[in-house]
Short mmCIF file of C-alpha atoms and ligand atoms in Angstrom, two decimals:
data_model
loop_
_atom_site.label_atom_id
_atom_site.label_comp_id
_atom_site.label_asym_id
_atom_site.label_seq_id
_atom_site.Cartn_x
_atom_site.Cartn_y
_atom_site.Cartn_z
CA MET A 1 -39.64 -14.79 -16.81
CA SER A 2 -36.18 -14.66 -15.20
CA ALA A 3 -35.70 -18.30 -14.67
CA ASP A 4 -36.36 -18.36 -18.67
CA ALA A 5 -33.92 -15.10 -18.68
CA MET A 6 -31.55 -17.83 -17.19
CA ARG A 7 -32.43 -20.59 -19.25
CA GLN A 8 -31.97 -18.49 -22.67
CA ALA A 9 -28.94 -16.19 -20.94
CA ARG A 10 -27.35 -19.92 -20.72
CA VAL A 11 -27.48 -20.72 -25.14
CA GLN A 12 -28.13 -16.93 -26.15
CA ALA A 13 -30.43 -18.27 -27.49
CA GLY A 14 -33.76 -16.06 -29.17
CA TYR A 15 -31.24 -13.20 -30.86
CA ASP A 16 -33.00 -13.15 -34.08
CA GLU A 17 -36.22 -11.23 -31.54
CA ALA A 18 -33.73 -9.95 -29.57
CA SER A 19 -31.56 -7.76 -32.18
CA ARG A 20 -34.25 -6.05 -33.38
CA LEU A 21 -34.09 -3.95 -30.62
CA ARG A 22 -30.70 -2.68 -31.81
CA GLN A 23 -28.23 -4.91 -33.94
CA SER A 24 -30.79 -5.28 -36.91
CA LEU A 25 -31.20 -1.40 -36.84
CA ASP A 26 -27.43 -0.45 -38.66
CA LEU A 27 -27.67 -3.01 -41.75
CA ALA A 28 -29.48 -1.37 -43.97
CA SER A 29 -27.77 1.49 -43.61
CA VAL A 30 -24.58 -1.07 -44.06
CA LEU A 31 -25.47 -2.77 -47.46
CA ASP A 32 -26.30 0.82 -48.73
CA TRP A 33 -21.98 1.06 -48.51
CA ALA A 34 -21.42 -2.77 -50.88
CA PRO A 35 -19.68 -1.71 -54.41
CA HIS A 36 -22.38 -1.90 -57.10
CA HIS A 37 -20.64 -4.49 -58.48
CA THR A 38 -20.86 -6.92 -55.22
CA LEU A 39 -21.17 -10.61 -56.37
CA ARG A 40 -19.29 -12.15 -53.30
CA ILE A 41 -19.32 -11.22 -50.03
CA LEU A 42 -18.38 -11.97 -46.48
CA ASP A 43 -20.06 -11.55 -43.37
CA LEU A 44 -18.04 -11.90 -39.68
CA GLY A 45 -19.76 -12.09 -36.93
CA CYS A 46 -22.71 -13.10 -38.65
CA GLY A 47 -24.68 -14.53 -36.18
CA THR A 48 -27.85 -15.17 -37.48
CA GLY A 49 -27.38 -14.94 -41.15
CA THR A 50 -30.20 -11.49 -41.35
CA LEU A 51 -27.31 -9.39 -42.76
CA LEU A 52 -26.43 -11.68 -45.62
CA ALA A 53 -30.30 -12.30 -46.31
CA GLN A 54 -30.63 -8.81 -46.97
CA ALA A 55 -27.73 -9.09 -49.55
CA PHE A 56 -29.69 -11.45 -51.25
CA GLU A 57 -32.95 -9.30 -51.25
CA ARG A 58 -30.21 -6.21 -52.26
CA PHE A 59 -27.82 -7.45 -55.95
CA PRO A 60 -29.94 -10.31 -56.64
CA ALA A 61 -26.64 -11.55 -59.08
CA LEU A 62 -25.15 -12.77 -55.58
CA GLU A 63 -23.12 -15.65 -56.25
CA ARG A 64 -21.32 -16.52 -52.85
CA ALA A 65 -22.33 -15.07 -49.23
CA VAL A 66 -19.74 -16.74 -46.96
CA GLY A 67 -21.00 -16.18 -42.97
CA ILE A 68 -17.94 -17.12 -39.82
CA ASP A 69 -19.41 -16.52 -36.18
CA MET A 70 -18.31 -18.62 -33.26
CA LEU A 71 -21.92 -20.15 -32.20
CA ALA A 72 -23.03 -23.20 -33.57
CA ALA A 73 -26.50 -22.18 -32.61
CA ARG A 74 -26.68 -18.65 -34.46
CA LEU A 75 -25.12 -20.70 -37.19
CA ASP A 76 -27.98 -23.25 -37.35
CA GLU A 77 -30.04 -20.60 -37.15
CA ALA A 78 -28.31 -19.09 -40.41
CA ALA A 79 -28.86 -21.81 -42.64
CA GLU A 80 -32.91 -22.78 -42.13
CA LYS A 81 -32.43 -18.70 -42.93
CA LEU A 82 -30.70 -18.85 -46.28
CA ARG A 83 -31.60 -22.40 -47.01
CA GLY A 84 -33.23 -20.94 -50.57
CA HIS A 85 -30.00 -20.23 -51.90
CA GLY A 86 -28.30 -23.25 -51.99
CA ASP A 87 -24.81 -23.88 -52.49
CA LYS A 88 -24.17 -20.60 -53.17
CA VAL A 89 -24.18 -20.08 -49.39
CA GLY A 90 -21.32 -20.89 -47.05
CA LEU A 91 -21.52 -20.95 -43.06
CA ILE A 92 -18.13 -21.42 -41.25
CA ALA A 93 -17.87 -21.77 -37.10
CA ALA A 94 -14.67 -19.95 -36.63
CA ASP A 95 -12.97 -17.80 -34.89
CA LEU A 96 -11.96 -14.19 -36.32
CA THR A 97 -8.78 -14.43 -34.09
CA GLN A 98 -7.93 -17.47 -35.63
CA SER A 99 -7.98 -15.99 -38.77
CA PRO A 100 -10.00 -18.67 -40.65
CA GLU A 101 -9.61 -19.91 -43.99
CA VAL A 102 -11.61 -18.25 -46.43
CA ASP A 103 -12.52 -18.72 -50.30
CA ALA A 104 -11.66 -15.15 -50.46
CA PRO A 105 -12.12 -12.24 -52.71
CA PHE A 106 -14.46 -10.71 -51.30
CA ASP A 107 -15.85 -7.53 -53.53
CA PHE A 108 -17.63 -7.31 -49.78
CA ILE A 109 -16.78 -7.40 -46.24
CA VAL A 110 -18.58 -6.09 -43.26
CA MET A 111 -18.90 -6.70 -39.68
CA THR A 112 -21.82 -5.17 -37.69
CA SER A 113 -22.04 -4.96 -33.72
CA VAL A 114 -18.81 -7.59 -33.16
CA LEU A 115 -15.99 -5.46 -33.02
CA HIS A 116 -15.03 -4.96 -28.86
CA TRP A 117 -15.60 -8.85 -28.34
CA LEU A 118 -11.96 -9.10 -29.94
CA TYR A 119 -10.67 -7.18 -28.05
CA PRO A 120 -7.02 -6.94 -27.88
CA HIS A 121 -6.92 -8.49 -31.39
CA GLU A 122 -8.02 -5.84 -33.63
CA ASP A 123 -5.28 -5.08 -35.40
CA GLN A 124 -4.58 -9.16 -36.01
CA VAL A 125 -8.08 -8.75 -37.30
CA PHE A 126 -8.21 -5.74 -39.77
CA ARG A 127 -4.56 -7.12 -41.08
CA TRP A 128 -6.62 -10.96 -41.81
CA ILE A 129 -9.57 -9.07 -43.15
CA SER A 130 -7.03 -6.64 -45.26
CA GLN A 131 -6.23 -9.74 -47.04
CA GLN A 132 -9.10 -10.84 -47.71
CA ILE A 133 -10.36 -8.53 -49.51
CA GLY A 134 -10.43 -7.55 -53.25
CA ALA A 135 -8.80 -4.30 -54.87
CA ASP A 136 -12.33 -2.57 -55.93
CA GLY A 137 -13.64 -4.21 -52.51
CA HIS A 138 -15.27 -1.90 -49.23
CA PHE A 139 -14.99 -3.50 -46.26
CA VAL A 140 -18.10 -2.14 -43.49
CA LEU A 141 -18.22 -2.41 -39.89
CA THR A 142 -20.26 -0.51 -37.32
CA THR A 143 -18.26 0.02 -33.89
CA TYR A 144 -19.95 1.14 -30.57
CA HIS A 145 -19.02 3.80 -28.71
CA PRO A 146 -20.92 4.28 -24.66
CA VAL A 147 -19.05 6.95 -23.30
CA ALA A 148 -16.76 5.69 -20.38
CA ASP A 149 -17.16 6.61 -16.62
CA ALA A 150 -14.41 7.85 -14.18
CA ASP A 151 -14.67 3.49 -13.01
CA GLY A 152 -14.29 2.90 -16.85
CA LEU A 153 -17.78 1.93 -16.91
CA GLY A 154 -20.28 2.48 -19.71
CA GLY A 155 -23.79 1.96 -21.93
CA THR A 156 -24.48 -1.51 -20.38
CA ASP A 157 -21.75 -1.58 -17.98
CA GLU A 158 -23.27 1.05 -15.90
CA LEU A 159 -26.98 -0.58 -16.19
CA VAL A 160 -25.52 -4.20 -14.79
CA ARG A 161 -24.25 -1.87 -11.78
CA GLN A 162 -27.19 -0.87 -11.11
CA ALA A 163 -28.59 -4.19 -10.60
CA LEU A 164 -25.71 -5.01 -8.72
CA GLN A 165 -25.92 -2.28 -6.77
CA LEU A 166 -30.19 -3.53 -6.50
CA LEU A 167 -28.88 -6.68 -5.10
CA GLY A 168 -27.28 -5.29 -1.86
CA ASP A 169 -23.51 -3.78 -3.66
CA THR A 170 -22.08 -0.43 -3.01
CA LYS A 171 -20.94 1.42 -5.91
CA GLY A 172 -17.96 0.58 -5.51
CA ALA A 173 -18.22 -3.34 -4.51
CA ALA A 174 -20.72 -3.79 -7.46
CA THR A 175 -17.39 -1.34 -9.00
CA ALA A 176 -14.85 -4.13 -8.25
CA ARG A 177 -16.70 -7.24 -9.08
CA PHE A 178 -15.88 -6.41 -13.04
CA ALA A 179 -12.02 -6.98 -12.22
CA ALA A 180 -12.59 -9.81 -9.68
CA HIS A 181 -14.22 -11.06 -12.22
CA GLY A 182 -11.96 -10.57 -15.08
CA VAL A 183 -15.32 -9.19 -17.32
CA PHE A 184 -13.76 -6.33 -19.24
CA PRO A 185 -16.52 -4.17 -19.59
CA ILE A 186 -18.13 -2.94 -22.37
CA ALA A 187 -17.09 0.13 -22.82
CA ARG A 188 -13.31 -0.58 -22.66
CA ARG A 189 -13.78 -3.01 -24.82
CA THR A 190 -14.86 -0.77 -27.29
CA ARG A 191 -12.31 1.53 -27.24
CA SER A 192 -12.15 5.06 -28.63
CA VAL A 193 -13.14 6.77 -32.40
CA ARG A 194 -9.17 7.68 -32.40
CA HIS A 195 -7.60 4.40 -31.42
CA LEU A 196 -9.50 3.12 -33.44
CA ARG A 197 -9.54 5.43 -36.76
CA ALA A 198 -5.64 4.75 -35.86
CA LEU A 199 -5.30 1.04 -36.32
CA LEU A 200 -8.11 0.81 -38.82
CA SER A 201 -5.69 3.14 -40.79
CA ARG A 202 -2.28 0.07 -40.51
CA HIS A 203 -4.64 -1.74 -42.88
CA PHE A 204 -7.21 0.56 -45.39
CA ASP A 205 -8.09 3.47 -46.57
CA ILE A 206 -10.80 4.82 -44.69
CA ASP A 207 -13.65 6.39 -47.33
CA GLN A 208 -15.81 7.85 -45.11
CA SER A 209 -17.05 7.45 -41.25
CA ARG A 210 -20.25 8.34 -39.97
CA PRO A 211 -22.01 8.49 -36.38
CA GLN A 212 -24.85 7.93 -35.27
CA GLU A 213 -27.10 7.94 -31.86
CA ALA A 214 -28.28 4.73 -30.92
CA THR A 215 -31.16 4.31 -28.07
CA MET A 216 -32.20 1.42 -26.74
CA ARG A 217 -35.55 1.30 -25.91
CA ALA A 218 -37.81 -1.73 -25.20
CA ALA A 219 -42.24 -2.08 -24.95
CA SER A 220 -41.35 -3.71 -21.07
CA GLY A 221 -38.85 -4.59 -18.63
CA GLU A 222 -39.40 -8.79 -19.26
CA ALA A 223 -39.14 -7.33 -23.56
CA TYR A 224 -34.84 -5.71 -22.07
CA VAL A 225 -34.60 -8.61 -20.15
CA ARG A 226 -34.73 -11.05 -23.08
CA TYR A 227 -32.64 -9.15 -25.00
CA HIS A 228 -29.97 -9.13 -22.98
CA ALA A 229 -29.81 -12.63 -22.06
CA ALA A 230 -29.83 -13.22 -26.22
CA THR A 231 -26.32 -10.87 -26.81
CA PHE A 232 -24.90 -10.81 -23.96
CA GLY A 233 -25.12 -14.12 -21.92
CA THR A 234 -23.85 -14.88 -18.58
CA TYR A 235 -21.33 -12.19 -19.37
CA TYR A 236 -22.17 -10.00 -16.95
CA SER A 237 -24.74 -11.95 -15.02
CA GLN A 238 -21.57 -13.69 -13.71
CA LEU A 239 -21.46 -11.19 -11.46
CA ALA A 240 -23.78 -11.95 -9.27
CA PRO A 241 -23.31 -14.53 -6.74
CA PRO A 242 -25.20 -17.79 -8.34
CA ALA A 243 -27.70 -17.89 -5.90
CA LYS A 244 -28.73 -14.75 -6.67
CA GLU A 245 -28.83 -14.87 -10.58
CA ARG A 246 -32.01 -15.11 -11.10
CA LEU A 247 -32.24 -11.90 -9.29
CA PHE A 248 -30.04 -10.25 -11.18
CA PHE A 249 -32.43 -10.69 -14.24
CA GLU A 250 -35.48 -9.38 -12.18
CA ALA A 251 -33.43 -6.20 -11.00
CA LEU A 252 -32.39 -5.36 -15.23
CA GLY A 253 -35.97 -5.33 -16.05
CA TYR A 254 -37.67 -3.20 -12.86
CA LEU A 255 -34.38 -0.81 -14.12
CA ALA A 256 -35.35 -0.72 -17.74
CA GLU A 257 -39.26 -0.42 -17.04
CA GLU A 258 -38.03 2.27 -14.20
CA ARG A 259 -35.29 4.55 -17.29
CA MET A 260 -37.44 4.11 -19.61
CA ARG A 261 -40.86 5.10 -17.44
CA ARG A 262 -37.95 8.77 -16.45
CA GLN A 263 -35.77 9.14 -19.08
CA GLY A 264 -37.64 7.70 -22.46
CA TYR A 265 -34.73 4.99 -22.99
CA ILE A 266 -32.64 2.83 -21.50
CA THR A 267 -29.15 3.03 -22.46
CA SER A 268 -27.42 5.36 -25.60
CA MET A 269 -24.59 5.68 -27.14
CA GLN A 270 -23.06 6.78 -30.20
CA VAL A 271 -22.88 4.13 -32.76
CA ARG A 272 -20.25 4.37 -35.79
CA GLN A 273 -19.63 3.01 -39.18
CA TRP A 274 -17.08 3.26 -41.44
CA LYS A 275 -16.51 2.46 -44.17
CA CYS A 276 -13.26 1.09 -45.38
CA LEU A 277 -11.36 -0.32 -48.86
CA PRO A 278 -7.81 -1.25 -49.59
CA TYR A 279 -5.35 -0.08 -48.09
CA ARG A 280 -2.49 2.62 -51.43
CA GLY A 281 -1.54 5.21 -50.49
CA GLY A 282 1.90 4.13 -48.87
CA LEU A 283 3.99 1.83 -47.50
CA PRO A 284 1.55 -1.30 -46.03
CA SER A 285 1.83 -3.09 -42.58
C1 SAM B 1 -23.94 -8.84 -31.11
S1 SAM B 1 -23.87 -10.19 -32.23
C2 SAM B 1 -23.49 -9.60 -34.02
C3 SAM B 1 -24.77 -10.17 -35.16
C4 SAM B 1 -24.65 -9.88 -36.43
N1 SAM B 1 -23.84 -9.51 -36.93
C5 SAM B 1 -25.85 -8.41 -36.73
O1 SAM B 1 -25.22 -7.40 -36.57
O2 SAM B 1 -26.49 -8.55 -36.19
C6 SAM B 1 -22.39 -10.67 -32.12
C7 SAM B 1 -21.81 -11.97 -32.96
O3 SAM B 1 -20.36 -11.95 -33.23
C8 SAM B 1 -19.53 -12.95 -32.61
N2 SAM B 1 -18.80 -13.30 -32.11
C9 SAM B 1 -18.08 -13.13 -30.97
N3 SAM B 1 -17.23 -13.74 -30.97
C10 SAM B 1 -16.34 -13.95 -32.26
C11 SAM B 1 -15.46 -14.49 -32.43
N4 SAM B 1 -13.83 -14.34 -32.01
N5 SAM B 1 -15.46 -15.41 -33.44
C12 SAM B 1 -16.45 -15.61 -34.32
N6 SAM B 1 -16.92 -14.14 -33.70
C13 SAM B 1 -17.22 -14.41 -33.18
C14 SAM B 1 -20.98 -13.54 -31.89
O4 SAM B 1 -20.85 -15.29 -31.53
C15 SAM B 1 -22.58 -12.78 -32.34
O5 SAM B 1 -23.09 -13.80 -33.23
#
């Protein structure tokens, strides 16, 4: 099982199946916030194209659906999924922090489960997004808010630290590995609600924002390990000594099962959904 996880993590494969545990649960409610007149949609960090496929079902008149992602393998899966929609679909392999070229404007721009990967460039990305949105368009994004402990770790960071402890580290040594390997904890990448509100307000009018508790559950330790490998790749497993990477994934599976037994979930955090409109008040940034 863990040898498979190591292979899977190298290429972040299996995202379609894995994301059913967390990321895809947000997609329907994100689409609820699309303008009724949506004809052109842009999905930032589109992954395997699931949201765009659902958008075609919701908006049969959709004329253009563009997805951007930096992982070519995910875009290949998206292309396969969206093949039936022909040249209405555009898929672009690009880094969102590099202001990619797109055929703007769009009625609806979405970015789900992506923002923490853009740290610390959010302000620049929000400015670029504000330039791609139509006058009556909506920008909807989801942001993650795990509670950070005194070491700045929370959510998955904390599960990972426990796995490193199972491999023999003290808590302090496991925590120190994050800085030593340049792995910035997700609980810090995600920024606070207050900070994000201030950042978004520089470029948009925030129309609505709603929090929701997101609890991660998996049917088995193996299922959690597949989710982890598909979502985080080697981001966290690089913290383990190379000879212990397989054991690291085993430890994650063990801890996931143990938490499910003990508390009925593996991790829990707030996910916030934001609906933003083009900036109309005062001087734009
Ligand atoms: C957790 S997945 C979310 C995928 C999809 N939006 C969803 O909700 O299921 C994060 C996605 O963002 C992409 N991503 C991360 N950083 C990126 C960047 N700088 N530029 C483009 N895509 C990026 C990843 O490749 C990945 O597919």
